[in-house]
Coordinates of C-alpha atoms in Angstrom, one line a residue:
Chain A
M1 CA 0.0 0.0 0.0
I2 CA 2.7 2.5 1.1
E3 CA 5.0 1.6 -1.8
N4 CA 2.2 2.0 -4.2
F5 CA 1.2 5.3 -2.7
N6 CA 4.8 6.6 -3.1
R7 CA 5.0 5.3 -6.6
F8 CA 1.7 6.4 -8.0
V9 CA 0.7 9.5 -6.0
L10 CA 3.9 11.1 -4.7
A11 CA 5.8 10.4 -7.9
N12 CA 3.0 12.1 -9.9
A13 CA 2.3 14.8 -7.4
G14 CA 3.4 17.5 -9.8
T15 CA 0.9 16.4 -12.5
L16 CA -1.9 16.1 -9.9
L17 CA -1.2 19.6 -8.6
D18 CA -1.3 20.9 -12.2
G19 CA -4.7 19.2 -12.5
L20 CA -5.8 20.9 -9.2
W21 CA -4.8 24.2 -10.6
V22 CA -6.8 23.7 -13.7
T23 CA -9.8 22.6 -11.6
A24 CA -9.5 25.9 -9.6
Y25 CA -9.1 27.9 -12.7
V26 CA -12.2 26.4 -14.4
C27 CA -14.3 26.7 -11.3
F28 CA -13.3 30.3 -10.7
W29 CA -14.3 31.5 -14.1
A30 CA -17.4 29.4 -14.3
F31 CA -18.6 30.6 -11.0
L32 CA -17.9 34.2 -11.8
L33 CA -19.8 33.9 -15.1
A34 CA -22.6 32.0 -13.4
I35 CA -23.1 34.8 -10.9
V36 CA -23.2 37.4 -13.6
L37 CA -25.6 35.4 -15.8
G38 CA -27.7 34.4 -12.9
L39 CA -28.1 38.0 -11.7
I40 CA -29.0 39.2 -15.2
A41 CA -31.5 36.4 -15.7
C42 CA -33.0 37.0 -12.3
L43 CA -33.5 40.7 -12.8
I44 CA -34.9 40.2 -16.3
R45 CA -37.3 37.7 -14.9
M46 CA -38.5 40.0 -12.1
R47 CA -38.5 43.4 -13.7
L48 CA -38.9 43.3 -17.4
P49 CA -42.4 42.6 -18.4
Y50 CA -42.0 41.0 -21.9
A51 CA -38.5 39.5 -21.8
R52 CA -39.4 37.6 -18.6
V53 CA -40.7 34.7 -20.7
V54 CA -37.3 34.2 -22.3
A55 CA -35.7 34.4 -18.9
I56 CA -38.0 31.8 -17.5
G57 CA -37.3 29.5 -20.4
Y58 CA -33.6 30.0 -20.0
I59 CA -33.7 29.3 -16.2
E60 CA -35.9 26.3 -16.6
F61 CA -33.7 24.9 -19.3
C62 CA -30.6 25.3 -17.3
R63 CA -32.0 23.8 -14.2
A64 CA -33.7 20.8 -15.9
T65 CA -30.8 19.6 -18.0
P66 CA -28.1 17.4 -16.4
I67 CA -24.6 18.8 -16.3
L68 CA -23.2 16.1 -18.4
V69 CA -25.7 16.7 -21.2
Q70 CA -25.0 20.4 -21.1
L71 CA -21.2 19.8 -21.1
L72 CA -21.4 17.6 -24.2
W73 CA -24.0 19.8 -25.8
V74 CA -21.8 22.9 -25.4
N75 CA -18.7 21.1 -26.4
Y76 CA -20.0 19.5 -29.6
V77 CA -22.9 21.6 -30.7
W78 CA -22.0 25.3 -29.9
P79 CA -18.8 25.5 -32.0
E80 CA -20.8 24.4 -35.1
V81 CA -23.9 26.5 -34.4
F82 CA -22.6 29.5 -32.6
G83 CA -18.9 29.2 -33.3
F84 CA -17.5 30.3 -30.1
P85 CA -16.1 28.1 -27.4
Q86 CA -13.0 27.3 -29.6
T87 CA -11.2 25.4 -26.7
V88 CA -12.4 22.6 -24.5
T89 CA -11.7 24.8 -21.5
G90 CA -14.0 27.5 -22.7
A91 CA -16.7 24.8 -23.3
G92 CA -16.3 23.5 -19.8
V93 CA -16.5 26.9 -18.2
I94 CA -19.6 27.8 -20.2
A95 CA -21.4 24.6 -19.4
L96 CA -20.7 24.8 -15.7
A97 CA -21.8 28.4 -15.7
L98 CA -24.9 27.7 -17.7
Q99 CA -26.0 25.0 -15.1
S100 CA -25.2 27.2 -12.1
S101 CA -26.7 30.4 -13.5
G102 CA -30.1 28.7 -13.5
Y103 CA -29.9 27.8 -9.9
L104 CA -28.3 31.1 -8.9
A105 CA -31.1 33.1 -10.6
E106 CA -33.7 31.3 -8.6
T107 CA -31.6 31.8 -5.4
F108 CA -31.3 35.5 -6.1
R109 CA -35.0 35.7 -6.9
S110 CA -35.9 34.1 -3.5
G111 CA -33.7 36.7 -1.9
F112 CA -35.3 39.6 -3.7
E113 CA -38.8 38.4 -3.0
G114 CA -38.0 37.8 0.7
L115 CA -37.6 41.6 1.1
P116 CA -40.5 43.5 2.5
K117 CA -42.4 45.2 -0.3
G118 CA -42.6 48.4 1.7
Q119 CA -38.9 49.2 1.3
R120 CA -39.3 49.3 -2.5
E121 CA -42.4 51.4 -2.3
A122 CA -40.7 53.8 0.2
A123 CA -37.7 54.1 -2.1
L124 CA -40.0 54.8 -5.1
A125 CA -41.8 57.4 -3.1
V126 CA -38.5 59.2 -2.2
G127 CA -37.8 59.3 -6.0
M128 CA -35.1 56.8 -6.5
S129 CA -34.7 55.3 -10.0
R130 CA -35.1 51.6 -10.5
W131 CA -31.5 50.8 -10.9
R132 CA -30.7 52.9 -7.8
I133 CA -33.2 50.9 -5.7
V134 CA -31.7 47.7 -6.8
S135 CA -28.1 48.8 -6.2
R136 CA -28.6 50.8 -2.9
I137 CA -31.6 49.2 -1.1
E138 CA -32.1 45.7 -2.3
A139 CA -28.7 44.2 -3.4
P140 CA -26.9 44.8 -0.1
Q141 CA -29.6 43.1 1.9
V142 CA -30.1 40.3 -0.6
G143 CA -26.4 39.7 -0.8
L144 CA -26.2 39.1 3.0
V145 CA -29.2 36.8 3.0
V146 CA -28.2 34.8 -0.1
A147 CA -24.5 34.4 0.5
P148 CA -24.7 30.9 2.1
L149 CA -26.7 29.5 -0.8
V150 CA -24.3 31.0 -3.3
V151 CA -21.4 29.4 -1.5
N152 CA -23.4 26.1 -1.6
Q153 CA -23.6 26.6 -5.4
L154 CA -19.8 27.1 -5.5
A155 CA -19.5 23.7 -3.9
V156 CA -21.8 22.2 -6.5
V157 CA -19.7 23.7 -9.2
V158 CA -16.5 22.3 -7.8
K159 CA -18.1 18.8 -7.6
S160 CA -19.6 19.1 -11.1
S161 CA -16.1 20.2 -12.4
T162 CA -14.9 16.6 -12.1
L163 CA -17.0 15.9 -15.1
V164 CA -15.1 18.3 -17.4
S165 CA -12.4 15.6 -17.5
I166 CA -14.4 13.7 -20.1
I167 CA -14.0 16.5 -22.6
A168 CA -10.3 16.3 -22.0
I169 CA -9.8 19.3 -19.9
P170 CA -6.7 18.4 -17.9
D171 CA -8.2 18.8 -14.5
L172 CA -7.4 16.8 -11.3
M173 CA -9.8 14.0 -12.2
Y174 CA -8.3 13.8 -15.8
Q175 CA -4.8 13.6 -14.5
G176 CA -5.8 11.0 -12.0
L177 CA -7.6 8.8 -14.5
K178 CA -4.6 9.1 -16.8
I179 CA -2.4 7.7 -14.1
V180 CA -5.0 4.9 -13.4
N181 CA -5.2 3.9 -17.0
Q182 CA -1.4 3.9 -17.4
W183 CA -0.7 1.5 -14.5
Y184 CA -4.1 -0.1 -13.8
E185 CA -3.7 0.7 -10.0
P186 CA -6.9 2.6 -9.1
I187 CA -6.9 2.4 -5.3
E188 CA -4.3 4.9 -4.2
V189 CA -4.8 7.5 -6.9
L190 CA -8.6 7.6 -6.8
T191 CA -8.7 7.6 -3.0
T192 CA -6.2 10.5 -3.0
I193 CA -8.3 12.4 -5.4
A194 CA -11.5 11.8 -3.4
L195 CA -9.8 13.0 -0.2
T196 CA -8.5 16.0 -2.1
Y197 CA -11.9 17.1 -3.3
F198 CA -13.3 16.4 0.2
A199 CA -10.7 18.6 1.8
L200 CA -11.2 21.3 -0.8
L201 CA -15.0 21.4 -0.3
F202 CA -14.8 21.0 3.4
A203 CA -12.5 24.1 3.6
I204 CA -14.8 26.1 1.3
S205 CA -17.8 25.4 3.4
R206 CA -16.1 26.1 6.7
I207 CA -14.4 29.3 5.6
A208 CA -17.7 30.5 4.1
N209 CA -19.5 29.7 7.4
Y210 CA -17.1 31.8 9.4
A211 CA -17.2 34.6 6.9
Y212 CA -21.0 34.4 6.9
V213 CA -21.2 34.7 10.7
Y214 CA -18.6 37.5 10.7
F215 CA -20.6 39.5 8.1
Q216 CA -23.9 38.9 9.8
I217 CA -22.5 40.3 13.1
K218 CA -20.9 43.2 11.3
F219 CA -23.6 44.3 8.8
G220 CA -26.6 42.2 9.5
I221 CA -29.8 43.2 11.2
A222 CA -28.3 42.4 14.6
S223 CA -25.6 45.0 14.1
S224 CA -28.0 48.0 13.6
R225 CA -29.8 47.4 16.8
Chain B
M1 CA -29.4 28.4 10.5
H2 CA -26.1 28.1 12.2
S3 CA -27.3 26.5 15.4
V4 CA -27.1 23.0 13.8
P5 CA -24.4 20.9 15.3
P6 CA -21.3 20.0 13.1
D7 CA -21.8 17.2 10.7
P8 CA -20.4 13.8 11.6
G9 CA -17.9 12.6 9.1
W10 CA -20.2 10.2 7.4
T11 CA -22.6 12.8 6.2
A12 CA -19.9 15.2 5.1
S13 CA -17.8 12.7 3.2
P14 CA -20.1 11.6 0.3
I15 CA -21.4 15.2 0.0
C16 CA -18.0 16.6 -0.3
S17 CA -16.1 14.2 -2.6
G18 CA -17.3 14.7 -6.1
L19 CA -20.0 12.3 -7.5
I20 CA -17.9 11.2 -10.5
C21 CA -15.1 10.4 -8.2
G22 CA -17.4 8.3 -6.0
R23 CA -18.6 6.5 -9.1
H24 CA -15.2 5.6 -10.3
R25 CA -14.1 4.7 -6.9
V26 CA -16.9 2.2 -6.5
Y27 CA -16.3 0.7 -9.9
F28 CA -12.6 0.4 -9.6
V29 CA -11.8 0.3 -5.9
L30 CA -14.6 -1.5 -4.3
P31 CA -14.0 -4.8 -6.1
L32 CA -10.4 -4.6 -5.2
I33 CA -11.1 -4.0 -1.5
I34 CA -13.7 -6.8 -1.4
G35 CA -11.4 -9.0 -3.4
T36 CA -8.5 -8.4 -1.0
A37 CA -10.7 -9.0 1.9
L38 CA -12.1 -12.4 0.5
G39 CA -8.7 -13.3 -0.9
T40 CA -10.3 -13.7 -4.4
K41 CA -10.9 -11.5 -7.4
V42 CA -14.4 -9.9 -7.6
N43 CA -15.8 -8.0 -10.5
L44 CA -18.8 -5.6 -10.0
S45 CA -20.9 -5.3 -13.1
P46 CA -21.2 -1.6 -14.2
H47 CA -24.9 -1.6 -13.3
V48 CA -24.2 -2.7 -9.7
A49 CA -21.3 -0.2 -9.4
A50 CA -23.6 2.6 -10.7
V51 CA -26.4 1.8 -8.2
I52 CA -24.0 1.5 -5.3
G53 CA -22.2 4.7 -6.2
L54 CA -25.3 6.8 -6.7
G55 CA -26.9 5.3 -3.6
V56 CA -23.9 6.0 -1.4
A57 CA -23.4 9.5 -2.8
Y58 CA -27.1 10.5 -2.3
S59 CA -27.4 8.8 1.1
G60 CA -25.3 11.7 2.5
F61 CA -27.6 14.3 1.1
L62 CA -30.8 12.5 2.2
S63 CA -29.5 12.0 5.7
E64 CA -29.2 15.7 6.0
T65 CA -32.8 16.0 4.7
V66 CA -34.0 13.5 7.2
R67 CA -32.1 15.2 10.0
A68 CA -33.7 18.5 9.2
G69 CA -37.1 16.9 9.0
L70 CA -36.7 15.2 12.4
R71 CA -35.4 18.4 14.0
S72 CA -38.3 20.4 12.7
V73 CA -40.8 18.6 14.9
S74 CA -40.6 20.3 18.3
Y75 CA -39.0 18.2 21.0
G76 CA -41.9 19.0 23.4
Q77 CA -44.0 16.5 21.4
T78 CA -41.5 13.7 22.0
E79 CA -41.3 14.6 25.6
S80 CA -45.1 14.6 26.1
A81 CA -45.4 11.3 24.2
L82 CA -42.7 9.8 26.4
S83 CA -44.5 11.2 29.6
L84 CA -47.7 9.5 28.4
G85 CA -45.8 6.2 28.6
M86 CA -45.0 5.6 24.9
S87 CA -41.7 3.9 24.3
G88 CA -39.1 5.9 22.3
F89 CA -39.7 3.9 19.2
T90 CA -43.5 4.3 19.4
A91 CA -43.2 8.0 19.9
L92 CA -40.9 8.2 16.9
R93 CA -43.3 6.1 14.8
R94 CA -46.6 7.6 15.8
I95 CA -45.8 11.2 16.7
V96 CA -42.7 12.4 15.1
L97 CA -42.3 10.6 11.8
P98 CA -45.8 11.4 10.4
Q99 CA -45.1 15.0 10.7
A100 CA -41.4 14.9 9.8
V101 CA -42.0 12.9 6.6
R102 CA -44.5 15.4 5.4
R103 CA -42.0 18.2 5.8
M104 CA -39.2 16.2 4.3
L105 CA -41.2 15.5 1.1
P106 CA -40.5 18.5 -1.0
E107 CA -36.8 18.3 -0.4
A108 CA -36.8 14.6 -1.0
V109 CA -38.5 15.2 -4.3
N110 CA -35.7 17.7 -5.2
Q111 CA -33.1 15.1 -4.3
L112 CA -34.9 12.5 -6.5
V113 CA -34.9 14.9 -9.5
S114 CA -31.3 15.6 -8.8
L115 CA -30.5 11.9 -8.6
F116 CA -32.2 11.4 -12.0
K117 CA -30.0 14.1 -13.5
S118 CA -27.0 12.5 -12.0
T119 CA -27.7 9.1 -13.6
T120 CA -26.3 10.6 -16.9
I121 CA -22.9 10.2 -15.3
V122 CA -23.2 6.4 -15.2
S123 CA -22.6 6.4 -19.0
L124 CA -19.0 7.0 -18.2
I125 CA -18.6 3.5 -16.8
A126 CA -20.3 2.0 -19.8
V127 CA -23.8 1.6 -18.4
Q128 CA -25.9 2.0 -21.5
D129 CA -28.1 4.9 -20.7
I130 CA -29.3 7.7 -23.0
M131 CA -26.1 9.7 -23.0
Y132 CA -24.0 6.5 -23.7
Q133 CA -26.2 5.7 -26.7
V134 CA -26.1 9.3 -28.0
S135 CA -22.4 9.5 -27.8
M136 CA -22.0 6.1 -29.5
I137 CA -24.4 7.1 -32.3
S138 CA -22.8 10.5 -32.8
V139 CA -19.4 8.9 -33.0
A140 CA -20.7 6.5 -35.7
E141 CA -22.6 9.2 -37.6
M142 CA -20.2 12.1 -37.2
R143 CA -23.1 14.5 -36.7
P144 CA -23.2 15.6 -33.1
V145 CA -25.5 18.7 -33.4
P146 CA -29.0 17.2 -33.7
L147 CA -28.2 14.2 -31.4
Y148 CA -26.9 16.3 -28.5
T149 CA -29.5 19.0 -28.8
G150 CA -32.2 16.3 -28.9
A151 CA -30.8 14.7 -25.8
A152 CA -30.7 18.0 -24.0
L153 CA -34.3 18.8 -24.9
L154 CA -35.4 15.3 -24.0
Y155 CA -33.9 15.5 -20.5
C156 CA -35.2 19.1 -20.1
I157 CA -38.8 18.1 -20.9
V158 CA -38.8 14.8 -19.0
I159 CA -37.4 16.5 -15.8
I160 CA -39.8 19.4 -15.9
L161 CA -42.7 17.0 -16.3
A162 CA -41.4 14.7 -13.6
T163 CA -41.0 17.7 -11.2
Q164 CA -44.5 18.8 -11.8
L165 CA -45.9 15.2 -11.4
F166 CA -44.0 14.6 -8.2
Q167 CA -45.1 18.0 -6.8
R168 CA -48.7 17.2 -7.5
L169 CA -48.5 13.7 -5.9
T170 CA -46.7 14.9 -2.8
E171 CA -48.9 17.9 -2.5
R172 CA -51.9 15.6 -2.1
W173 CA -50.1 13.5 0.4
R174 CA -48.9 16.4 2.4
R175 CA -52.4 17.8 2.7
R176 CA -54.0 14.6 3.8
G177 CA -54.4 13.8 7.5
W178 CA -52.7 15.4 10.4
A179 CA -50.3 17.8 8.8

């Protein structure tokens, strides 16, 4: 067991770390894109009267299609039809972002609809424009409420990002499977990868938890009393 | 929200290690571990590996759902049931579970839908589901555009319909009786 661990995991630690770096890169850009797309879809769905049908269709499509299907769809279909993800990494980022943007849009919407309606009416009565209401009154409160769910979605993105290995993005899973297929010794490598993802996601959720409590105490309702 | 006690390791571990990793681990690693334990060579068929992998991965999520449901029934009810002389198991079966299960239902349905979506991943270990067939055909035909679009739309429609159906069914069940 120990010899195998040294031989397959430690000897290939550099490759695996490269893979981890690619995973982080893909997840970061996908998550950023997902937040932007989700916010846009959410605001269109709530505030624009005619375009909201399109936004609803987009959100439902993103939420109801499995990530693997979206990944293969974006990777094989989009370059021929739309012509733009020219690299596999781009396709992976777009597919992960598509999936998460649907979920995030609904999360943001639940946050916006949780606010008391009186605040919006009061802001309108004071004479604020629509954009100013969103940016000054609603967004700060929604951000505070929605933050744990958004971090949850980040965890989902990291977990889904293991799938991008099948369109040959050299992420952690891809590098690990390459070693497995080279030596036919799955135990040590795959267990190490599983533990790595576990540590990564556990760290994300713990850090986010502390940050959430900190921000709640500093800026939340309790702080203004 | 943050008054919940920290998760024990068992609930955290399948949630946190990625699904696909779990799947491959079951397919490759579990036969080896069982084989080493028994001293012989064991092969799991891809179907069995897929079922075990998905089951283990989702058991973590579902245990969180069940925990939330059980905690949502106030402890005073258990206490009064116990003070009436019910045994712990009877109190659980008669008082707590009927209420808890009704509150768990929507989340459990979400998990079911999510599990259904995750089954696409089993095509990677050569279980012949829709995505497996689609990728086989598109390799043979060299025309990925209509096939993958069709698969995406098919999944989209099926899942939206299934969600609606489950919501209807559980809605009726939740309204019935004590809840």
